[in-house]
PDB file of C-alpha atoms in Angstrom:
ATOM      1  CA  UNK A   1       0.000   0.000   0.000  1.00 77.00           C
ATOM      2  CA  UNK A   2       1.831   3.649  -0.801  1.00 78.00           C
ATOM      3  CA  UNK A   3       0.881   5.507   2.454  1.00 80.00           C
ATOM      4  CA  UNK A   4       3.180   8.741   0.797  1.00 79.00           C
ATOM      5  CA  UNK A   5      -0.369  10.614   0.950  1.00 83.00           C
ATOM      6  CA  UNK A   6      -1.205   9.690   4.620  1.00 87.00           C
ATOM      7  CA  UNK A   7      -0.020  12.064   7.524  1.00 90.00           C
ATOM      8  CA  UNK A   8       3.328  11.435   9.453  1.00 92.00           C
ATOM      9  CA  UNK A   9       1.533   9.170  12.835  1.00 94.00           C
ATOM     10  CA  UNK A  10       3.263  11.163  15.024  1.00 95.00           C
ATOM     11  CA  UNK A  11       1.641  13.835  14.282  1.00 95.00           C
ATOM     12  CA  UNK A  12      -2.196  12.430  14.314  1.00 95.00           C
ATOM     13  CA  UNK A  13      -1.161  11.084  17.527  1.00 97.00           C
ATOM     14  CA  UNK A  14      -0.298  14.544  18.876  1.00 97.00           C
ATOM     15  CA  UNK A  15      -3.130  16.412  16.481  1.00 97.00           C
ATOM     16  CA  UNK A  16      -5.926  13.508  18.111  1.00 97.00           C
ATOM     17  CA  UNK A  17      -4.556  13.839  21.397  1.00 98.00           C
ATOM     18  CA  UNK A  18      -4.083  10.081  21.368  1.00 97.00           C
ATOM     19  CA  UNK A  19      -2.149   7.941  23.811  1.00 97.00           C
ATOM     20  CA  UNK A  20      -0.982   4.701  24.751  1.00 96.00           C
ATOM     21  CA  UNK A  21      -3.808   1.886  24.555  1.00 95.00           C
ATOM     22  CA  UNK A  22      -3.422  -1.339  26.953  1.00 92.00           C
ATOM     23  CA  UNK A  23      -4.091  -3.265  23.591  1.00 90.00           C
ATOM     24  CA  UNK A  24      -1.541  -1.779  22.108  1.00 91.00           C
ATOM     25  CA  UNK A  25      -1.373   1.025  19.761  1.00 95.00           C
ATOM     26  CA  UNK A  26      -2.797   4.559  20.272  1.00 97.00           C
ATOM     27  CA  UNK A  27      -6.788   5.609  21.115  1.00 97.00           C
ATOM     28  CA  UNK A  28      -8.735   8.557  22.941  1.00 98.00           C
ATOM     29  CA  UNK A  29     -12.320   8.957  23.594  1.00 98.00           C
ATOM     30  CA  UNK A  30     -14.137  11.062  21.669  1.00 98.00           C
ATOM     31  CA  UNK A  31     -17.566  10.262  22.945  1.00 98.00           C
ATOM     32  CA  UNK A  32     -19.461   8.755  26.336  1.00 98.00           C
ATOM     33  CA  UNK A  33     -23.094   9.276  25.852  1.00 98.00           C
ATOM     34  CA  UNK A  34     -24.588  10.614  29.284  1.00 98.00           C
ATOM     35  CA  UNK A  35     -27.810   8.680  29.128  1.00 98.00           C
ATOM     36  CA  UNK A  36     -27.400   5.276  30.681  1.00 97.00           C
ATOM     37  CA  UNK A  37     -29.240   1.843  29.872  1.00 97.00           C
ATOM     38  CA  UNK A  38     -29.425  -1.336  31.048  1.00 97.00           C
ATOM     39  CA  UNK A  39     -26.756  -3.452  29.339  1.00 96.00           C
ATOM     40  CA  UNK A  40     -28.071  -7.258  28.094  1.00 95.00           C
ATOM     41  CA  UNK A  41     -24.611  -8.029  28.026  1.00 93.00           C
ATOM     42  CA  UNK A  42     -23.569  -6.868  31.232  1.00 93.00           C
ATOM     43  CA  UNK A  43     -26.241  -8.216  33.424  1.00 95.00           C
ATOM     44  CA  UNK A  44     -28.242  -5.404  33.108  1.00 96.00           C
ATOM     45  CA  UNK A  45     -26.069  -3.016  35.037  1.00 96.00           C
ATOM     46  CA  UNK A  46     -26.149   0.671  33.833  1.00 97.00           C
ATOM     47  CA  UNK A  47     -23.930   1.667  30.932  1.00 97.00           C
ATOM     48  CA  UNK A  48     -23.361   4.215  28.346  1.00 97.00           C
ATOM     49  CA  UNK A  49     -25.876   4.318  25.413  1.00 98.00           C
ATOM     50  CA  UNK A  50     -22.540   4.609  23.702  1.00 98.00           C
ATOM     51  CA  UNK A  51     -18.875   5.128  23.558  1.00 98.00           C
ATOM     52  CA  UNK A  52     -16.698   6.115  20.442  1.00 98.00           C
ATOM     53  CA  UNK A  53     -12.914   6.120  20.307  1.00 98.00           C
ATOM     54  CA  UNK A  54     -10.215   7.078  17.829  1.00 98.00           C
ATOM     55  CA  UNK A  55      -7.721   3.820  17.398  1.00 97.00           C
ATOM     56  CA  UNK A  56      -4.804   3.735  15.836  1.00 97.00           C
ATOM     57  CA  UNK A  57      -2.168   1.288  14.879  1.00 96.00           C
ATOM     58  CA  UNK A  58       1.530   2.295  13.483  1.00 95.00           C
ATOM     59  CA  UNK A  59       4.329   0.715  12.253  1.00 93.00           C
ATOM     60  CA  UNK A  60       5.717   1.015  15.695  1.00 92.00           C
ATOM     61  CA  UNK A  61       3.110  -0.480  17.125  1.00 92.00           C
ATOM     62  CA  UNK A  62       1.451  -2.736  15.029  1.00 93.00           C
ATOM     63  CA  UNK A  63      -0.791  -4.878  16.606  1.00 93.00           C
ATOM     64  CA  UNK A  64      -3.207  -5.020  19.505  1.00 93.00           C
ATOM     65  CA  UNK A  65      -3.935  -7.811  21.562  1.00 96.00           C
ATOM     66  CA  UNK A  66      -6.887 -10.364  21.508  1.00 97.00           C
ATOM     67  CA  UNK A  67      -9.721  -9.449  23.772  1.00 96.00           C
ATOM     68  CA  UNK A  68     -13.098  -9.824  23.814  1.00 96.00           C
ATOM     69  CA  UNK A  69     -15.711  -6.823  24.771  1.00 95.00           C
ATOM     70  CA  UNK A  70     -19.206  -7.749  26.111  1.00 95.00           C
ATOM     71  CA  UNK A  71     -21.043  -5.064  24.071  1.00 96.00           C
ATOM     72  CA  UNK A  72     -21.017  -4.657  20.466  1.00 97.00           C
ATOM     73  CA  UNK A  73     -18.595  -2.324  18.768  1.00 97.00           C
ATOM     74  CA  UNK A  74     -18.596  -1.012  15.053  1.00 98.00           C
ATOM     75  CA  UNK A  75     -15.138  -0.164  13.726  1.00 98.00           C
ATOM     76  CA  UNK A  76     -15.210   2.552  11.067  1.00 98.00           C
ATOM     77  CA  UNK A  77     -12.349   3.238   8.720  1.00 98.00           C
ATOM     78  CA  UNK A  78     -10.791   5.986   8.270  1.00 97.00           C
ATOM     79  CA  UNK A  79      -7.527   5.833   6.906  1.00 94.00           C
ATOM     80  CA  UNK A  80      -4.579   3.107   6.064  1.00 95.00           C
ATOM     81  CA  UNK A  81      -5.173  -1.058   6.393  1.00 96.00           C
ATOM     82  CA  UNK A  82      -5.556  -3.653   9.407  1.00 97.00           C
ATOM     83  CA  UNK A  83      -6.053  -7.660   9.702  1.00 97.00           C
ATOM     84  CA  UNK A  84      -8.294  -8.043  11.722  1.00 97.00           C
ATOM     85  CA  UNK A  85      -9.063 -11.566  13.419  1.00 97.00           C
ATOM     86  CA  UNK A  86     -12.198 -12.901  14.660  1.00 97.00           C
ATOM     87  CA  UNK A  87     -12.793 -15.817  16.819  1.00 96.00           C
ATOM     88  CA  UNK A  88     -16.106 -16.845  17.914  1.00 96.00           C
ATOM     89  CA  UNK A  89     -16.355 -19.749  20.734  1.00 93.00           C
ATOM     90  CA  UNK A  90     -18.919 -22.699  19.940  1.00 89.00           C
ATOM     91  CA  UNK A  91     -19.855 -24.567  22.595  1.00 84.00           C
ATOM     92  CA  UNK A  92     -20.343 -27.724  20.245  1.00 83.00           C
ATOM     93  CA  UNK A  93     -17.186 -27.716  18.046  1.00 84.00           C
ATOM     94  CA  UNK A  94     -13.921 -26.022  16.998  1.00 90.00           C
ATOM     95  CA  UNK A  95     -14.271 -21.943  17.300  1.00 94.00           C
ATOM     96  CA  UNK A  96     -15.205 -20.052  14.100  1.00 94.00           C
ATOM     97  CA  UNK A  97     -11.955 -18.146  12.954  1.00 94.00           C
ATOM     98  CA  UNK A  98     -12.619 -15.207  10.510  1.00 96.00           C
ATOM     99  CA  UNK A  99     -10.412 -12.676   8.975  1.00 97.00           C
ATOM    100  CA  UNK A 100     -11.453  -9.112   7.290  1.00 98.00           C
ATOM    101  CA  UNK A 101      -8.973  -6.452   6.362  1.00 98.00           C
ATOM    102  CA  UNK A 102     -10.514  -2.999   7.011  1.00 98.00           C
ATOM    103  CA  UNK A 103      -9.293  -0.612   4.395  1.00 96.00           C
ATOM    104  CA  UNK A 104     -10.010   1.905   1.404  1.00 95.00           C
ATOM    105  CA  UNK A 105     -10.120  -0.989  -1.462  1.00 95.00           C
ATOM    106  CA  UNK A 106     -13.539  -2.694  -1.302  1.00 96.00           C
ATOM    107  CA  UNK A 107     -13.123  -3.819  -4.584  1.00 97.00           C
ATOM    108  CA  UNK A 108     -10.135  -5.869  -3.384  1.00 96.00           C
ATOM    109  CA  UNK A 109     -12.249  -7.229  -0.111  1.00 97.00           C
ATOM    110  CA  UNK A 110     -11.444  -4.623   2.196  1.00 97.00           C
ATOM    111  CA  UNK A 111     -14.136  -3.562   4.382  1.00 98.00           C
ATOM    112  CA  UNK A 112     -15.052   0.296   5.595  1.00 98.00           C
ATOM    113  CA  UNK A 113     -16.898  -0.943   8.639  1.00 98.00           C
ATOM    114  CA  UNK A 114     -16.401  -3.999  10.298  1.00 98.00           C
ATOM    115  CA  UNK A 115     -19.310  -5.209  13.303  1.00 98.00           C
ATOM    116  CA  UNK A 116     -17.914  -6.892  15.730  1.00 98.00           C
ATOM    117  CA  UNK A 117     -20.346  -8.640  18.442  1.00 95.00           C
ATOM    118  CA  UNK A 118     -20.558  -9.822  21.410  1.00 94.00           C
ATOM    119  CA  UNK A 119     -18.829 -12.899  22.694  1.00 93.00           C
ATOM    120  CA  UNK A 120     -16.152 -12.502  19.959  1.00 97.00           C
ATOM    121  CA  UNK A 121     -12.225 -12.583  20.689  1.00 97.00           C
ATOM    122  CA  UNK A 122     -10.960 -10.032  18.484  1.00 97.00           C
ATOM    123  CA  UNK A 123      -7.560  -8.549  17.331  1.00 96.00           C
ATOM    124  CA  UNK A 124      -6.047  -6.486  14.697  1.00 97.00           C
ATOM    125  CA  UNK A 125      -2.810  -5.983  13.404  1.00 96.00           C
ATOM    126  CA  UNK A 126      -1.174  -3.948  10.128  1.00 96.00           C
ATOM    127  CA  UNK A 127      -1.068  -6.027   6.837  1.00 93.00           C
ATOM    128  CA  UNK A 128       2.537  -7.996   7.057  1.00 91.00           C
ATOM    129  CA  UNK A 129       3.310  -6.317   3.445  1.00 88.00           C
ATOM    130  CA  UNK A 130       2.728  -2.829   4.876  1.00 89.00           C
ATOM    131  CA  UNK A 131       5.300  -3.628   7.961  1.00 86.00           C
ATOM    132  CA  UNK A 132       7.739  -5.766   5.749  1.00 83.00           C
ATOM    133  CA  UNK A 133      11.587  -5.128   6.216  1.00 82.00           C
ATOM    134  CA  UNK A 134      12.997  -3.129   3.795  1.00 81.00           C
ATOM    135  CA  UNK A 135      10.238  -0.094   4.286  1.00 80.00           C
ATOM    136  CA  UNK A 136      11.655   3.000   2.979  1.00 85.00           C
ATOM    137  CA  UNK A 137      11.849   5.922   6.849  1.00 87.00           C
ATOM    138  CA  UNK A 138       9.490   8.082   5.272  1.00 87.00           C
ATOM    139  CA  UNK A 139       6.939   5.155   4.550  1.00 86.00           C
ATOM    140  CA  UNK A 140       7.416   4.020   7.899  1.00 90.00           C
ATOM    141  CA  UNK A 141       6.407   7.589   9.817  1.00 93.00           C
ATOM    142  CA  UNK A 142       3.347   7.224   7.427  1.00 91.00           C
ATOM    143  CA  UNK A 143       2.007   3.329   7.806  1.00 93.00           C
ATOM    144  CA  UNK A 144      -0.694   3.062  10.145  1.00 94.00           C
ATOM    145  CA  UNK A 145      -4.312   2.474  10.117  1.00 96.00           C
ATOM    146  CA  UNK A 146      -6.808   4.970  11.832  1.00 97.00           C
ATOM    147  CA  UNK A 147     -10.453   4.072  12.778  1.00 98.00           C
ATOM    148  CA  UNK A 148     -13.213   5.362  14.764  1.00 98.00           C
ATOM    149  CA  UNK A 149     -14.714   2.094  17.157  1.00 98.00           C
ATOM    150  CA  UNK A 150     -18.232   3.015  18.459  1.00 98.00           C
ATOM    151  CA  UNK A 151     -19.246   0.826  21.253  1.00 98.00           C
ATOM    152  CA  UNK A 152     -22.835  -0.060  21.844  1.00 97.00           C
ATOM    153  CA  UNK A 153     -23.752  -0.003  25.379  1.00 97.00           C
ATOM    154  CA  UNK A 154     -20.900   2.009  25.793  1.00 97.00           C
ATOM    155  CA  UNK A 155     -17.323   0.288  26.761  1.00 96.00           C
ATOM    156  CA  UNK A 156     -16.467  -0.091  30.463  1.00 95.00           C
ATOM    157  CA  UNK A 157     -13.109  -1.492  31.631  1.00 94.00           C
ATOM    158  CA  UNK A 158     -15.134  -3.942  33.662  1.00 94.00           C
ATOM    159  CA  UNK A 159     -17.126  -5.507  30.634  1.00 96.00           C
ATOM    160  CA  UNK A 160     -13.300  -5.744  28.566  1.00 95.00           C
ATOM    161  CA  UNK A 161     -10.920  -8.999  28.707  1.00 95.00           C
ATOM    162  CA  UNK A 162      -7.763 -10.353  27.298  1.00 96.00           C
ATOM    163  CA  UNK A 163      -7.795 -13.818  26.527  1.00 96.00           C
ATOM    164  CA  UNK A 164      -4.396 -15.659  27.826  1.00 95.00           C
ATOM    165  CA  UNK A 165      -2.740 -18.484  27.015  1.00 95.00           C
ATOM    166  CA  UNK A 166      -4.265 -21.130  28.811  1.00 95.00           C
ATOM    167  CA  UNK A 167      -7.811 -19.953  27.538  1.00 95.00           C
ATOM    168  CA  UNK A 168      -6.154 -19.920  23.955  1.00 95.00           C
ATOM    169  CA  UNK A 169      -5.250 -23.761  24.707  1.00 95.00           C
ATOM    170  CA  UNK A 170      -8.559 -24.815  25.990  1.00 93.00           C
ATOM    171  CA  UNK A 171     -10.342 -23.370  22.531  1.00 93.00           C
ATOM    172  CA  UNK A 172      -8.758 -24.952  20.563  1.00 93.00           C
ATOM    173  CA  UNK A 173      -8.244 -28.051  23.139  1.00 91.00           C
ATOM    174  CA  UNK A 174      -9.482 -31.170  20.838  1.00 86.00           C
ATOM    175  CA  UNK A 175      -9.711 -29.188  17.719  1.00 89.00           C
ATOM    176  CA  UNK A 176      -7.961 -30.651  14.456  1.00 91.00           C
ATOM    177  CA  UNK A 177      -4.791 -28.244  13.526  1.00 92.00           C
ATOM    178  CA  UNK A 178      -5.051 -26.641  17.130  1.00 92.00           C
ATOM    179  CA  UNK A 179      -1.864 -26.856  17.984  1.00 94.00           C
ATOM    180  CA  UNK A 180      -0.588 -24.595  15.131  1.00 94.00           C
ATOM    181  CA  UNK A 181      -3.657 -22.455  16.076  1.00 94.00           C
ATOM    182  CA  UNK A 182      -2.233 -21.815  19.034  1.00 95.00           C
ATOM    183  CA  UNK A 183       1.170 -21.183  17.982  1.00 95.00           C
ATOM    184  CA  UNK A 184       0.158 -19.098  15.255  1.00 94.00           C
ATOM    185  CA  UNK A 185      -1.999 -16.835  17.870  1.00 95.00           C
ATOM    186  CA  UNK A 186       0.420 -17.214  21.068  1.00 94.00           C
ATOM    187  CA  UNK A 187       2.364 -13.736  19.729  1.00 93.00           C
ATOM    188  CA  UNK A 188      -1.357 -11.862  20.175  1.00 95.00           C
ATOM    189  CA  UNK A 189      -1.896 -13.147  23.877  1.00 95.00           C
ATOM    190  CA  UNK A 190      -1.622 -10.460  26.206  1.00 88.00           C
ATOM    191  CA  UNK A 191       1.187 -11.216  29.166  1.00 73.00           C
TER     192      UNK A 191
END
């Protein structure tokens, strides 16, 4: 992808006002809708209507770690490309892993929004082949992927979790090719 057009991300972190995310890149809260519901997914405690963030990933920081998020979050493109990977627990076979690249070139696949729901494990990382050795500096300042995630109820640290490793082993516990499942996701496995 030539990101020559994009901004340097150093400065749409300091133009954003972003900072560090616990998942890894860069995010800050642009919206936290005062009115409060009852959250279905949350046993009915009182949340947010919703929540919207900026997130960004960089060549610096490239990937965020696999979570999950009770409520239901919309990812919105904005600029750049991410992987990201979906996987969604069955309780009477292997999980269901999915992949969607969120980016400007829908006739090649990519996707402008991307729904996430709830239950899912998710993570996202830059496109390999935009984080490839041999990236010229200048392309480098300028690889990242901005989106806007808008999180319906609104997000709450306490309805958030990172999956770990032994979690990671027990889903795909049983599963043919789960081994190399778990190798191949062990890098995105917070701590």
């Amino acid at each position: 992808m030539d990101y020559s057009a994009y901004p340097y991300t150093e400065d749409l972190i300091k133009d954003l006002k972003l900072i560090k995310h616990p998942e890894g890149g860069y995010f800050a809260e642009t919206d936290r809708q005062k009115v409060e519901i009852p959250s279905p997914y949350a046993d009915n405690q009182l949340r947010s209507l919703a929540t919207s963030i900026f997130y960004l990933l960089t060549y610096d920081e490239s990937h965020g770690y696999i979570h999950m998020n009770k409520s239901v979050t919309m990812h919105v493109h904005h600029h750049g490309r991410a992987e990201y990977t979906l996987i969604t627990p069955s309780a009477s076979g292997p999980p269901l892993i999915e992949r969607a690249v969120i980016g400007p070139n829908v006739a090649a696949g990519e996707q402008r929004q991307l729904l996430v729901g709830t239950g899912v494990w998710k993570m996202s990382r830059l496109l390999p082949a935009d984080t490839a050795p041999g990236v010229a500096e200048d392309a480098k300042m300028r690889t990242g992927c901005l989106i806007t995630e808008v999180v319906v109820p609104g997000f709450h640290w306490e309805d958030h979790k990172y999956l770990t490793r032994k979690e990671l082993e027990a889903l795909f516990e049983s599963v043919e090719g789960g081994k190399e499942r778990v190798r191949e996701l062990e890098a995105f496995v917070k701590g």
